[in-house]
Amino acid sequence: NRWFLIGRIGEKGVITNLALDRILKLKPLRETFKENDLFNPDSYYDALIGVSWPEKAAPETVTLTVSAALYPYIQTKPIHPSQRVVKERKDGSRTLEMHLVNNHELRSQLLGFGPGLVVKGPETLREQMKELYTAGSKLYI
């Protein structure tokens, strides 16, 4: 429920996004408008949760194990359109795969499922989730 302004930083080929509700002041620039030649807006966000695409990041296969209790929720309200079941266990838990960029919004959403969801890969995302849970659990000691 937030609107964003998507643009480039100067002449660099770096895409930036600014939340419109956080813009406090505008000022005119001497630079002329440059048409978007950096990305295709119809497909740029296909591998994202949210709007932030970390520099040098690329979409990768995210593998999750979802508990039997949580799966019906994720089945009816998928985390991402690329979500697919790759393994179904006798206990009702599932292994899911998605094609996504690892960003803050993805990690935040995954944290929201608590212990009903475990990141199996990629290892970088798994370690980030482990660090977030470890730091968070220390707040409750």
JSON list of C-alpha atoms in Angstrom, two decimals, residues 3 6-7 11 23 43 62-63 72 74-75 81 83 86 92 103 105 113 119 123 133 136 140:
[
{"chain": "A", "resi": 3, "resn": "TRP", "atom": "CA", "xyz": [3.56, 4.19, -4.15]},
{"chain": "A", "resi": 6, "resn": "ILE", "atom": "CA", "xyz": [11.43, 4.64, -9.86]},
{"chain": "A", "resi": 7, "resn": "GLY", "atom": "CA", "xyz": [14.38, 6.39, -11.47]},
{"chain": "A", "resi": 11, "resn": "GLU", "atom": "CA", "xyz": [24.04, 9.28, -15.41]},
{"chain": "A", "resi": 23, "resn": "ILE", "atom": "CA", "xyz": [9.55, 12.60, -0.07]},
{"chain": "A", "resi": 43, "resn": "SER", "atom": "CA", "xyz": [9.12, -7.87, -16.14]},
{"chain": "A", "resi": 62, "resn": "VAL", "atom": "CA", "xyz": [14.68, -20.38, -3.01]},
{"chain": "A", "resi": 63, "resn": "THR", "atom": "CA", "xyz": [13.81, -23.69, -1.36]},
{"chain": "A", "resi": 72, "resn": "PRO", "atom": "CA", "xyz": [-2.88, -24.62, 3.60]},
{"chain": "A", "resi": 74, "resn": "ILE", "atom": "CA", "xyz": [0.60, -20.66, 1.84]},
{"chain": "A", "resi": 75, "resn": "GLN", "atom": "CA", "xyz": [-1.23, -22.79, -0.72]},
{"chain": "A", "resi": 81, "resn": "PRO", "atom": "CA", "xyz": [3.64, -16.52, -8.26]},
{"chain": "A", "resi": 83, "resn": "GLN", "atom": "CA", "xyz": [5.93, -20.90, -6.02]},
{"chain": "A", "resi": 86, "resn": "VAL", "atom": "CA", "xyz": [8.52, -30.04, -5.32]},
{"chain": "A", "resi": 92, "resn": "GLY", "atom": "CA", "xyz": [1.67, -33.11, 5.30]},
{"chain": "A", "resi": 103, "resn": "ASN", "atom": "CA", "xyz": [16.15, -8.87, -0.55]},
{"chain": "A", "resi": 105, "resn": "GLU", "atom": "CA", "xyz": [11.27, -7.71, 1.81]},
{"chain": "A", "resi": 113, "resn": "PHE", "atom": "CA", "xyz": [5.80, -17.37, 9.09]},
{"chain": "A", "resi": 119, "resn": "VAL", "atom": "CA", "xyz": [14.71, -21.90, 4.42]},
{"chain": "A", "resi": 123, "resn": "GLU", "atom": "CA", "xyz": [22.79, -21.06, 1.75]},
{"chain": "A", "resi": 133, "resn": "TYR", "atom": "CA", "xyz": [16.27, -15.48, 14.34]},
{"chain": "A", "resi": 136, "resn": "GLY", "atom": "CA", "xyz": [15.63, -11.72, 17.64]},
{"chain": "A", "resi": 140, "resn": "TYR", "atom": "CA", "xyz": [13.43, -12.36, 24.72]}
]
